[in-house]
Amino acid sequence: MTFKLPKLNYSHEALEPHIDKLTMKTHHLKHHQTYVDNFNKALDGHEEYQKMEIEDILKSLEELPEDIKTAVRNNGGGHYNHTIFWEIMSPNGGGKPKGELAKKIDEDLGGFDKFKEDFKAAALGQFGSGWAWLVLDSNNKLAIVSTPNQDNPISEGKKPLLGIDVWEHAYYLKYKNKRADYIDSWWNIVDWEKVSERFNEVE
Ligand code: MN
């Protein structure tokens, strides 16, 4: 099996005005496709990994052969991160989490408003390229973390529930250097039902 670019559940313009069509098209069809292609290239001749779930590969990066470790970390990570990113956004997003997830955010992160503030700080504070995440850690607590490049918290034993791409390619065409404006606008397209599903999967 080789890894494939996933289709989106919405059109490239569907997230306007928060994320513009050209950014979405370039991000999905060029950037993400390149991660997929380079991930497959790295795994060429390594059949045992081609058959694995991507989560299992990224959970055990250290066990990978030295000659493909970096390429898998960057490109497998890039594929996995973007797959989550597309999934947790929707033109019908926004609002607040409900149910168990809302309760858990209150308990572990001091409430939704505090969570949004801290998450934004993590996304702004990621120097250079990377991601900010809401994760469930190994003690079953919610936490906010950031990762550089295309690293994913799953490689450190944390389950990613929600992530924002803060590489400039994710926002520069519309927002230029204003990463904070992109983050503020992005909350309007977060699909909390999907994030709740991811949360409930692991409970
Ligand atoms: Mn990206």
XYZ file of N, CA and C and ligand atoms in Angstrom:
610
model
N 0.839 -1.197 0.000
C 0.000 0.000 0.000
C 0.877 1.251 0.000
N 0.446 2.211 -0.757
C 1.124 3.497 -0.635
C 0.123 4.519 -0.111
N 0.673 5.575 0.437
C -0.181 6.598 1.057
C -0.710 7.553 -0.012
N -1.928 8.025 0.200
C -2.599 8.857 -0.811
C -3.094 10.171 -0.227
N -3.153 11.178 -1.087
C -3.714 12.468 -0.682
C -5.211 12.289 -0.400
N -5.669 12.655 0.805
C -7.102 12.513 1.073
C -7.917 13.597 0.359
N -9.144 13.227 0.024
C -10.083 14.234 -0.508
C -10.626 15.045 0.668
N -10.967 16.279 0.410
C -11.575 17.100 1.463
C -13.090 16.878 1.473
N -13.692 17.111 2.616
C -15.152 16.991 2.740
C -15.868 18.264 2.315
N -15.110 19.217 1.754
C -15.678 20.508 1.340
C -14.816 21.020 0.201
N -15.322 22.026 -0.506
C -14.570 22.552 -1.644
C -13.444 23.479 -1.146
N -12.527 23.772 -2.058
C -11.396 24.618 -1.670
C -11.820 26.039 -1.290
N -12.979 26.455 -1.786
C -13.412 27.823 -1.432
C -14.349 27.844 -0.225
N -14.693 26.670 0.283
C -15.733 26.585 1.316
C -15.364 27.257 2.632
N -14.081 27.415 2.873
C -13.676 27.996 4.161
C -13.476 29.516 4.089
N -13.800 30.088 2.913
C -13.770 31.554 2.779
C -14.763 32.166 3.762
N -14.552 33.325 4.315
C -13.395 34.190 4.092
C -12.219 33.887 5.032
N -12.364 32.863 5.856
C -11.340 32.622 6.889
C -10.053 32.070 6.288
N -10.209 31.124 5.364
C -9.054 30.691 4.573
C -9.469 30.781 3.106
N -8.681 31.506 2.329
C -9.035 31.778 0.937
C -8.791 30.574 0.040
N -9.497 30.569 -1.090
C -9.471 29.443 -2.027
C -8.064 29.119 -2.537
N -7.315 30.154 -2.907
C -5.984 29.895 -3.467
C -5.067 29.256 -2.425
N -5.153 29.729 -1.188
C -4.357 29.118 -0.115
C -4.748 27.654 0.058
N -6.051 27.372 0.087
C -6.517 26.000 0.285
C -6.068 25.088 -0.861
N -6.204 25.589 -2.093
C -5.820 24.767 -3.256
C -4.326 24.461 -3.243
N -3.543 25.489 -3.004
C -2.087 25.311 -3.011
C -1.668 24.414 -1.849
N -2.281 24.639 -0.714
C -1.920 23.908 0.501
C -2.253 22.425 0.358
N -3.451 22.151 -0.126
C -3.910 20.762 -0.255
C -3.266 20.058 -1.455
N -3.378 20.671 -2.636
C -2.976 19.966 -3.858
C -1.469 20.027 -4.131
N -0.776 20.994 -3.574
C 0.681 21.096 -3.812
C 1.474 20.705 -2.562
N 1.291 21.452 -1.484
C 2.086 21.156 -0.282
C 1.801 19.750 0.255
N 0.526 19.459 0.494
C 0.207 18.150 1.075
C 0.593 17.020 0.115
N 0.303 17.217 -1.171
C 0.674 16.188 -2.160
C 2.192 15.920 -2.127
N 2.974 16.954 -1.953
C 4.430 16.779 -1.925
C 4.855 15.958 -0.707
N 4.212 16.202 0.446
C 4.514 15.376 1.627
C 4.175 13.910 1.346
N 3.020 13.677 0.732
C 2.601 12.299 0.421
C 3.623 11.649 -0.516
N 3.991 12.369 -1.579
C 4.939 11.810 -2.555
C 6.288 11.495 -1.908
N 6.776 12.412 -1.091
C 8.095 12.202 -0.480
C 8.050 11.144 0.630
N 6.913 11.018 1.272
C 6.722 9.944 2.263
C 6.777 8.586 1.547
N 6.045 8.473 0.443
C 6.056 7.211 -0.316
C 7.455 6.901 -0.854
N 8.147 7.928 -1.300
C 9.511 7.757 -1.812
C 10.432 7.225 -0.706
N 10.271 7.785 0.487
C 11.113 7.361 1.614
C 10.856 5.891 1.955
N 9.595 5.461 1.805
C 9.233 4.087 2.186
C 9.439 3.089 1.052
N 9.857 3.585 -0.098
C 10.099 2.725 -1.250
C 11.115 1.643 -0.860
N 10.760 0.391 -1.058
C 11.665 -0.695 -0.694
C 11.578 -1.110 0.771
N 10.745 -0.442 1.545
C 10.540 -0.796 2.960
C 9.106 -1.282 3.156
N 8.835 -2.462 2.622
C 7.449 -2.952 2.590
C 6.792 -3.052 3.954
N 7.606 -3.373 4.963
C 7.019 -3.542 6.298
C 6.353 -2.246 6.780
N 6.902 -1.102 6.376
C 6.313 0.175 6.799
C 5.150 0.595 5.897
N 5.236 0.206 4.632
C 4.145 0.541 3.705
C 2.834 -0.084 4.155
N 2.926 -1.185 4.870
C 1.714 -1.892 5.314
C 1.172 -1.358 6.633
N 1.940 -0.522 7.301
C 1.532 -0.064 8.640
C 0.582 1.121 8.586
N -0.151 1.309 9.667
C -0.929 2.544 9.841
C 0.070 3.665 10.105
N -0.236 4.853 9.580
C 0.695 5.969 9.748
C 0.900 6.304 11.233
N -0.161 6.175 12.028
C -0.036 6.447 13.467
C 1.047 5.567 14.094
N 1.053 4.299 13.693
C 2.017 3.359 14.278
C 3.446 3.684 13.843
N 3.588 4.161 12.621
C 4.925 4.556 12.151
C 5.424 5.762 12.965
N 4.544 6.746 13.135
C 4.970 7.986 13.808
C 5.141 7.792 15.311
N 4.440 6.794 15.874
C 4.594 6.515 17.304
C 5.967 5.928 17.604
N 6.565 5.308 16.616
C 7.848 4.643 16.883
C 8.928 5.113 15.911
N 9.032 6.417 15.761
C 10.035 7.008 14.871
C 11.450 6.531 15.166
N 11.728 6.395 16.465
C 13.097 6.035 16.854
C 13.504 4.650 16.358
N 12.501 3.828 16.078
C 12.823 2.465 15.623
C 13.060 2.389 14.116
N 12.836 3.488 13.416
C 13.017 3.471 11.958
C 14.493 3.383 11.594
N 14.799 2.751 10.444
C 16.189 2.744 9.978
C 16.700 4.175 9.813
N 17.965 4.381 10.179
C 18.571 5.725 10.140
C 18.398 6.425 8.790
N 18.531 5.672 7.702
C 18.532 6.314 6.383
C 17.169 6.871 5.975
N 16.089 6.456 6.642
C 14.774 7.010 6.274
C 14.102 7.778 7.417
N 14.754 7.792 8.581
C 14.120 8.378 9.772
C 13.698 9.843 9.561
N 14.618 10.671 9.076
C 14.321 12.095 8.916
C 13.265 12.330 7.845
N 13.361 11.608 6.756
C 12.390 11.790 5.666
C 10.990 11.365 6.117
N 10.913 10.309 6.902
C 9.606 9.844 7.394
C 9.053 10.825 8.422
N 9.922 11.282 9.302
C 9.494 12.247 10.313
C 8.907 13.510 9.660
N 9.598 14.036 8.649
C 9.152 15.273 8.003
C 7.963 15.057 7.072
N 8.030 14.033 6.254
C 7.002 13.867 5.224
C 5.827 13.014 5.693
N 6.107 11.982 6.480
C 5.014 11.228 7.105
C 4.280 12.137 8.070
N 5.048 12.915 8.824
C 4.462 13.896 9.737
C 3.626 14.912 8.970
N 4.164 15.398 7.866
C 3.439 16.364 7.044
C 2.119 15.794 6.536
N 2.154 14.545 6.114
C 0.927 13.884 5.634
C -0.090 13.735 6.774
N 0.366 13.268 7.890
C -0.543 13.017 9.025
C -1.112 14.329 9.580
N -0.247 15.328 9.767
C -0.688 16.616 10.309
C -1.761 17.256 9.433
N -1.514 17.257 8.123
C -2.483 17.908 7.230
C -3.785 17.128 7.158
N -3.707 15.815 7.223
C -4.928 15.002 7.206
C -5.821 15.372 8.393
N -5.214 15.548 9.564
C -5.980 15.965 10.749
C -6.533 17.383 10.543
N -5.674 18.256 10.055
C -6.052 19.675 9.874
C -7.296 19.819 8.992
N -7.318 19.127 7.837
C -8.494 19.218 6.943
C -9.734 18.687 7.645
N -9.528 17.625 8.398
C -10.655 16.939 9.039
C -11.347 17.766 10.119
N -10.558 18.549 10.851
C -11.156 19.257 11.983
C -11.627 20.668 11.592
N -11.646 20.940 10.279
C -12.211 22.211 9.825
C -13.472 21.923 9.022
N -14.386 22.898 9.025
C -15.628 22.760 8.276
C -16.219 24.139 8.031
N -16.893 24.296 6.860
C -17.586 25.573 6.633
C -18.710 25.786 7.656
N -19.153 24.700 8.302
C -20.198 24.817 9.335
C -19.619 24.808 10.741
N -18.338 25.157 10.842
C -17.673 25.097 12.148
C -17.931 26.329 12.993
N -17.070 26.502 13.977
C -17.192 27.626 14.894
C -17.950 27.241 16.150
N -18.277 28.230 16.939
C -18.999 27.963 18.188
C -18.088 27.367 19.243
N -18.699 26.518 20.063
C -17.975 25.954 21.211
C -18.108 24.447 21.237
N -17.163 23.772 21.896
C -17.334 22.339 22.099
C -18.501 22.080 23.054
N -19.075 20.881 22.936
C -20.198 20.504 23.816
C -19.855 19.225 24.562
N -20.734 18.872 25.475
C -20.696 17.558 26.127
C -19.423 17.287 26.903
N -18.954 16.045 26.777
C -17.801 15.571 27.549
C -16.544 16.404 27.273
N -16.344 16.765 26.018
C -15.140 17.526 25.673
C -15.169 18.902 26.344
N -16.340 19.553 26.320
C -16.466 20.863 26.962
C -16.151 20.745 28.455
N -16.671 19.698 29.061
C -16.453 19.468 30.493
C -14.966 19.269 30.795
N -14.340 18.495 29.924
C -12.913 18.188 30.096
C -12.043 19.450 29.915
N -12.439 20.310 28.981
C -11.702 21.568 28.787
C -11.850 22.442 30.035
N -13.043 22.452 30.609
C -13.254 23.199 31.866
C -12.356 22.647 32.978
N -12.337 21.330 33.088
C -11.585 20.685 34.173
C -10.073 20.849 34.025
N -9.580 20.589 32.831
C -8.120 20.499 32.647
C -7.488 21.811 32.193
N -8.260 22.664 31.533
C -7.649 23.840 30.900
C -8.265 25.164 31.353
N -9.089 25.103 32.369
C -9.617 26.346 32.940
C -10.716 27.006 32.130
N -11.415 26.213 31.303
C -12.545 26.756 30.549
C -12.187 27.093 29.112
N -13.228 27.274 28.309
C -13.033 27.449 26.864
C -12.280 28.748 26.524
N -12.634 29.829 27.200
C -11.971 31.106 26.881
C -10.484 31.071 27.219
N -10.184 30.478 28.359
C -8.781 30.336 28.775
C -8.031 29.419 27.808
N -8.707 28.335 27.402
C -8.111 27.428 26.420
C -7.763 28.178 25.137
N -8.721 28.976 24.628
C -8.484 29.691 23.365
C -7.301 30.659 23.480
N -7.236 31.312 24.611
C -6.152 32.256 24.866
C -4.790 31.535 24.907
N -4.743 30.438 25.632
C -3.481 29.699 25.769
C -3.081 29.016 24.460
N -4.083 28.544 23.740
C -3.811 27.895 22.453
C -3.247 28.928 21.462
N -3.840 30.106 21.469
C -3.347 31.175 20.592
C -1.903 31.547 20.951
N -1.635 31.618 22.241
C -0.273 31.947 22.680
C 0.723 30.885 22.203
N 0.303 29.624 22.255
C 1.187 28.536 21.787
C 1.409 28.635 20.281
N 0.349 28.965 19.546
C 0.443 29.064 18.083
C 1.298 30.268 17.677
N 1.157 31.359 18.411
C 1.964 32.549 18.125
C 3.411 32.348 18.554
N 3.583 31.582 19.614
C 4.908 31.415 20.195
C 5.763 30.377 19.483
N 5.164 29.616 18.577
C 5.944 28.642 17.808
C 6.813 29.420 16.821
N 8.090 29.539 17.135
C 8.991 30.334 16.301
C 9.233 29.614 14.978
N 9.016 30.322 13.869
C 9.196 29.696 12.565
C 8.038 28.773 12.263
N 8.320 27.693 11.537
C 7.259 26.812 11.061
C 6.889 25.764 12.089
N 5.608 25.424 12.133
C 5.184 24.373 13.043
C 3.694 24.381 13.254
N 3.297 23.828 14.392
C 1.890 23.601 14.692
C 1.628 23.849 16.171
N 0.374 24.191 16.483
C -0.084 24.152 17.875
C -1.201 23.118 17.953
N -1.260 22.442 19.091
C -2.167 21.289 19.233
C -2.914 21.304 20.558
N -4.129 20.791 20.518
C -4.813 20.340 21.725
C -4.646 18.829 21.737
N -4.081 18.318 22.817
C -3.795 16.878 22.878
C -4.378 16.268 24.145
N -4.523 14.953 24.098
C -4.796 14.186 25.299
C -3.490 13.481 25.645
N -2.960 13.763 26.827
C -1.642 13.203 27.145
C -1.763 11.811 27.775
N -0.634 11.229 28.108
C -0.646 9.830 28.560
C -1.297 9.671 29.939
N -1.505 10.795 30.665
C -2.237 10.730 31.938
C -3.722 11.041 31.756
N -4.149 11.017 30.471
C -5.550 11.286 30.160
C -5.981 12.724 30.512
N -5.025 13.638 30.423
C -5.315 15.057 30.654
C -5.192 15.800 29.329
N -6.057 16.789 29.149
C -5.905 17.652 27.982
C -4.721 18.584 28.202
N -4.015 18.889 27.127
C -2.894 19.816 27.212
C -2.742 20.536 25.879
N -2.080 21.683 25.929
C -1.770 22.446 24.719
C -0.264 22.331 24.490
N 0.102 21.937 23.300
C 1.536 21.841 22.982
C 1.769 22.434 21.591
N 3.011 22.790 21.316
C 3.356 23.158 19.949
C 4.480 22.254 19.484
N 4.577 22.085 18.169
C 5.637 21.249 17.603
C 6.293 22.008 16.453
N 7.604 21.851 16.288
C 8.275 22.493 15.156
C 8.099 21.661 13.879
N 8.265 22.310 12.746
C 8.296 21.621 11.450
C 7.048 20.778 11.240
N 7.221 19.489 10.931
C 6.050 18.619 10.775
C 6.020 17.542 11.860
N 6.591 17.842 12.998
C 6.505 16.889 14.107
C 5.062 16.823 14.598
N 4.692 15.665 15.112
C 3.334 15.484 15.656
C 3.434 14.965 17.087
N 2.549 15.427 17.972
C 2.602 15.001 19.381
C 2.460 13.486 19.560
N 1.952 12.804 18.555
C 1.772 11.349 18.665
C 3.123 10.656 18.866
N 4.199 11.284 18.365
C 5.539 10.711 18.533
C 6.025 10.821 19.977
N 5.307 11.622 20.785
C 5.645 11.722 22.210
C 4.539 11.156 23.085
N 3.758 10.253 22.511
C 2.749 9.543 23.289
C 1.507 10.357 23.602
N 1.277 11.430 22.824
C 0.076 12.249 23.042
C -0.838 12.144 21.827
N -2.143 12.087 22.117
C -3.112 11.969 21.021
C -3.556 13.357 20.571
N -3.292 13.729 19.300
C -3.719 15.049 18.827
C -5.227 15.079 18.566
N -5.912 16.065 19.156
C -7.359 16.202 18.940
C -7.657 17.304 17.939
N -6.813 18.324 17.952
C -7.041 19.535 17.173
C -5.680 20.157 16.906
N -5.468 20.641 15.697
C -4.191 21.293 15.417
C -4.349 22.429 14.430
N -3.526 23.455 14.597
C -3.487 24.549 13.611
C -2.098 24.620 12.992
N -2.110 24.689 11.680
C -0.881 24.821 10.902
C -0.452 26.286 10.953
N 0.736 26.559 11.496
C 1.216 27.947 11.502
C 2.451 28.142 10.616
N 2.645 27.222 9.669
C 3.611 27.500 8.599
C 3.080 28.699 7.817
N 3.965 29.537 7.309
C 3.481 30.697 6.554
C 2.628 30.286 5.352
N 2.907 29.115 4.774
C 2.109 28.701 3.598
C 0.624 28.539 3.940
N 0.310 28.414 5.231
C -1.077 28.228 5.654
C -1.864 29.536 5.677
N -1.156 30.675 5.702
C -1.900 31.932 5.887
C -1.331 33.146 5.163
N -0.129 33.031 4.603
C 0.569 34.244 4.145
C -0.130 34.987 2.998
N -0.754 34.264 2.082
C -1.387 34.919 0.925
C -2.466 35.899 1.362
N -3.229 35.514 2.377
C -4.323 36.376 2.837
C -3.915 37.276 3.997
N -3.175 36.710 4.943
C -2.907 37.437 6.193
C -1.515 38.058 6.258
N -0.678 37.772 5.239
C 0.712 38.235 5.245
C 1.390 37.836 6.562
N 2.010 38.783 7.250
C 2.753 38.410 8.463
C 1.859 38.344 9.709
N 0.541 38.513 9.543
C -0.330 38.619 10.722
C -0.885 37.271 11.165
N -0.021 36.481 11.750
C -0.410 35.155 12.201
C -1.556 35.233 13.211
N -1.555 36.250 14.060
C -2.600 36.381 15.088
C -3.983 36.541 14.458
N -4.068 37.278 13.361
C -5.369 37.468 12.698
C -5.876 36.154 12.105
N -4.954 35.402 11.539
C -5.301 34.071 10.996
C -5.838 33.169 12.106
N -5.184 33.154 13.245
C -5.628 32.300 14.358
C -7.020 32.742 14.841
N -7.199 34.040 15.004
C -8.508 34.552 15.463
C -9.632 34.142 14.509
N -9.363 34.219 13.231
C -10.376 33.899 12.225
C -10.626 32.390 12.132
N -9.580 31.638 12.381
C -9.631 30.172 12.246
C -10.644 29.525 13.200
N -10.868 30.112 14.354
C -11.856 29.529 15.290
C -13.231 29.383 14.652
N -13.533 30.233 13.662
C -14.847 30.185 13.001
C -15.053 28.954 12.128
N -13.981 28.224 11.853
C -14.108 27.046 10.991
C -13.678 25.766 11.697
N -13.465 25.834 12.981
C -13.132 24.608 13.725
C -14.407 23.782 13.905
N -14.331 22.528 13.513
C -15.472 21.617 13.585
C -15.432 20.876 14.931
N -16.112 21.439 15.914
C -16.035 20.872 17.266
C -16.665 19.491 17.367
N -17.620 19.197 16.477
C -18.186 17.838 16.481
C -17.121 16.815 16.117
N -16.311 17.183 15.138
C -15.232 16.282 14.708
C -14.177 16.141 15.819
N -13.858 17.261 16.455
C -12.868 17.217 17.541
C -13.401 16.344 18.686
N -14.690 16.470 18.970
C -15.311 15.627 20.003
C -15.237 14.156 19.643
N -15.466 13.859 18.360
C -15.346 12.465 17.905
C -13.950 11.922 18.169
N -12.944 12.730 17.853
C -11.566 12.300 18.068
C -11.310 12.088 19.573
N -11.893 12.961 20.381
C -11.762 12.850 21.825
C -12.439 11.573 22.339
N -13.644 11.318 21.845
C -14.401 10.147 22.321
C -13.793 8.826 21.874
N -13.124 8.830 20.742
C -12.413 7.635 20.236
C -11.429 7.076 21.246
N -10.814 7.987 22.002
C -9.722 7.527 22.858
C -10.136 7.374 24.313
N -11.368 7.752 24.604
C -11.811 7.646 26.003
C -12.138 6.217 26.372
Mn 0.803 23.120 5.834
